[in-house]
Amino acid sequence: TTPEELAQVVIGIQHACEQDGGIISKATAQAMLTSRTVDKPNGLGVFVDTMKKSTVFFHPGANAGFQNIMVGNDNGQGAVVM
């Protein structure tokens, strides 16, 4: 996976939160950004948290010698670090 591909996932989730017609439906995006557990920030496929009145979603990854994280929020900001 490239940084550009992960950025497209972040942008796709953000766009889907606004309207249907993207890579996922609005209902799916909203489900992804809803915490599923009480004490841990587990959404559907991503981790979610609230920071300064903004919903933040993220997902880390790692394999032999590499680490990454993709992060986005409901204000249209995001980043991918590899």
mmCIF file of C-alpha atoms in Angstrom:
data_model
loop_
_atom_site.group_PDB
_atom_site.id
_atom_site.type_symbol
_atom_site.label_atom_id
_atom_site.label_comp_id
_atom_site.label_asym_id
_atom_site.label_seq_id
_atom_site.Cartn_x
_atom_site.Cartn_y
_atom_site.Cartn_z
ATOM 1 C CA THR A 1 0.000 0.000 0.000
ATOM 2 C CA THR A 2 1.292 3.455 -0.869
ATOM 3 C CA PRO A 3 0.821 6.683 1.106
ATOM 4 C CA GLU A 4 -1.365 7.955 -1.734
ATOM 5 C CA GLU A 5 -3.666 4.928 -1.479
ATOM 6 C CA LEU A 6 -4.034 5.355 2.278
ATOM 7 C CA ALA A 7 -4.743 9.059 1.761
ATOM 8 C CA GLN A 8 -7.505 8.103 -0.691
ATOM 9 C CA VAL A 9 -9.065 5.939 2.035
ATOM 10 C CA VAL A 10 -9.005 8.869 4.498
ATOM 11 C CA ILE A 11 -10.505 11.227 1.914
ATOM 12 C CA GLY A 12 -13.086 8.620 0.906
ATOM 13 C CA ILE A 13 -14.278 8.230 4.498
ATOM 14 C CA GLN A 14 -14.415 12.006 4.932
ATOM 15 C CA HIS A 15 -16.410 12.501 1.727
ATOM 16 C CA ALA A 16 -18.783 9.666 2.582
ATOM 17 C CA CYS A 17 -19.572 11.337 5.910
ATOM 18 C CA GLU A 18 -20.870 14.294 3.906
ATOM 19 C CA GLN A 19 -22.805 12.503 1.162
ATOM 20 C CA ASP A 20 -23.496 9.182 -0.527
ATOM 21 C CA GLY A 21 -21.969 8.256 -3.858
ATOM 22 C CA GLY A 22 -18.324 7.739 -2.934
ATOM 23 C CA ILE A 23 -16.326 4.601 -2.272
ATOM 24 C CA ILE A 24 -18.581 3.795 0.713
ATOM 25 C CA SER A 25 -22.071 4.878 1.704
ATOM 26 C CA LYS A 26 -22.784 7.628 4.201
ATOM 27 C CA ALA A 27 -24.328 5.055 6.555
ATOM 28 C CA THR A 28 -21.187 2.906 6.414
ATOM 29 C CA ALA A 29 -18.922 5.912 7.058
ATOM 30 C CA GLN A 30 -21.031 6.920 10.041
ATOM 31 C CA ALA A 31 -20.897 3.335 11.348
ATOM 32 C CA MET A 32 -17.109 3.321 10.929
ATOM 33 C CA LEU A 33 -16.787 6.468 13.046
ATOM 34 C CA THR A 34 -19.050 5.260 15.854
ATOM 35 C CA SER A 35 -17.223 3.716 18.802
ATOM 36 C CA ARG A 36 -18.213 0.072 19.327
ATOM 37 C CA THR A 37 -16.754 -0.362 22.806
ATOM 38 C CA VAL A 38 -16.987 1.541 26.069
ATOM 39 C CA ASP A 39 -13.363 1.755 27.176
ATOM 40 C CA LYS A 40 -11.515 1.479 23.863
ATOM 41 C CA PRO A 41 -11.747 3.624 20.732
ATOM 42 C CA ASN A 42 -12.820 0.825 18.376
ATOM 43 C CA GLY A 43 -14.860 1.897 15.388
ATOM 44 C CA LEU A 44 -15.730 -0.254 12.398
ATOM 45 C CA GLY A 45 -12.358 -0.881 10.701
ATOM 46 C CA VAL A 46 -10.692 2.150 12.282
ATOM 47 C CA PHE A 47 -10.054 3.494 15.748
ATOM 48 C CA VAL A 48 -12.035 6.588 16.721
ATOM 49 C CA ASP A 49 -11.610 9.268 19.352
ATOM 50 C CA THR A 50 -12.862 12.768 20.084
ATOM 51 C CA MET A 51 -10.352 15.605 20.300
ATOM 52 C CA LYS A 52 -11.327 19.251 20.685
ATOM 53 C CA LYS A 53 -14.923 18.546 19.601
ATOM 54 C CA SER A 54 -13.762 16.749 16.457
ATOM 55 C CA THR A 55 -14.123 13.058 15.654
ATOM 56 C CA VAL A 56 -10.720 11.633 14.768
ATOM 57 C CA PHE A 57 -10.237 8.271 13.061
ATOM 58 C CA PHE A 58 -6.987 6.431 12.604
ATOM 59 C CA HIS A 59 -5.435 3.092 11.806
ATOM 60 C CA PRO A 60 -1.806 2.093 12.359
ATOM 61 C CA GLY A 61 0.000 -0.635 10.482
ATOM 62 C CA ALA A 62 3.331 -2.403 10.593
ATOM 63 C CA ASN A 63 5.326 -5.204 9.042
ATOM 64 C CA ALA A 64 8.993 -6.201 9.015
ATOM 65 C CA GLY A 65 10.934 -2.951 9.294
ATOM 66 C CA PHE A 66 8.052 -0.603 8.452
ATOM 67 C CA GLN A 67 5.375 1.301 10.359
ATOM 68 C CA ASN A 68 2.627 3.639 9.244
ATOM 69 C CA ILE A 69 -0.452 5.463 10.437
ATOM 70 C CA MET A 70 -3.332 7.068 8.603
ATOM 71 C CA VAL A 71 -5.405 9.635 10.440
ATOM 72 C CA GLY A 72 -8.291 11.909 9.533
ATOM 73 C CA ASN A 73 -10.997 13.939 11.206
ATOM 74 C CA ASP A 74 -14.492 15.159 10.490
ATOM 75 C CA ASN A 75 -13.140 18.630 9.629
ATOM 76 C CA GLY A 76 -11.487 17.387 6.435
ATOM 77 C CA GLN A 77 -7.952 17.200 7.771
ATOM 78 C CA GLY A 78 -5.779 14.128 7.549
ATOM 79 C CA ALA A 79 -2.317 12.699 7.228
ATOM 80 C CA VAL A 80 -0.486 9.520 6.305
ATOM 81 C CA VAL A 81 2.953 8.799 7.737
ATOM 82 C CA MET A 82 5.075 5.872 6.624
#
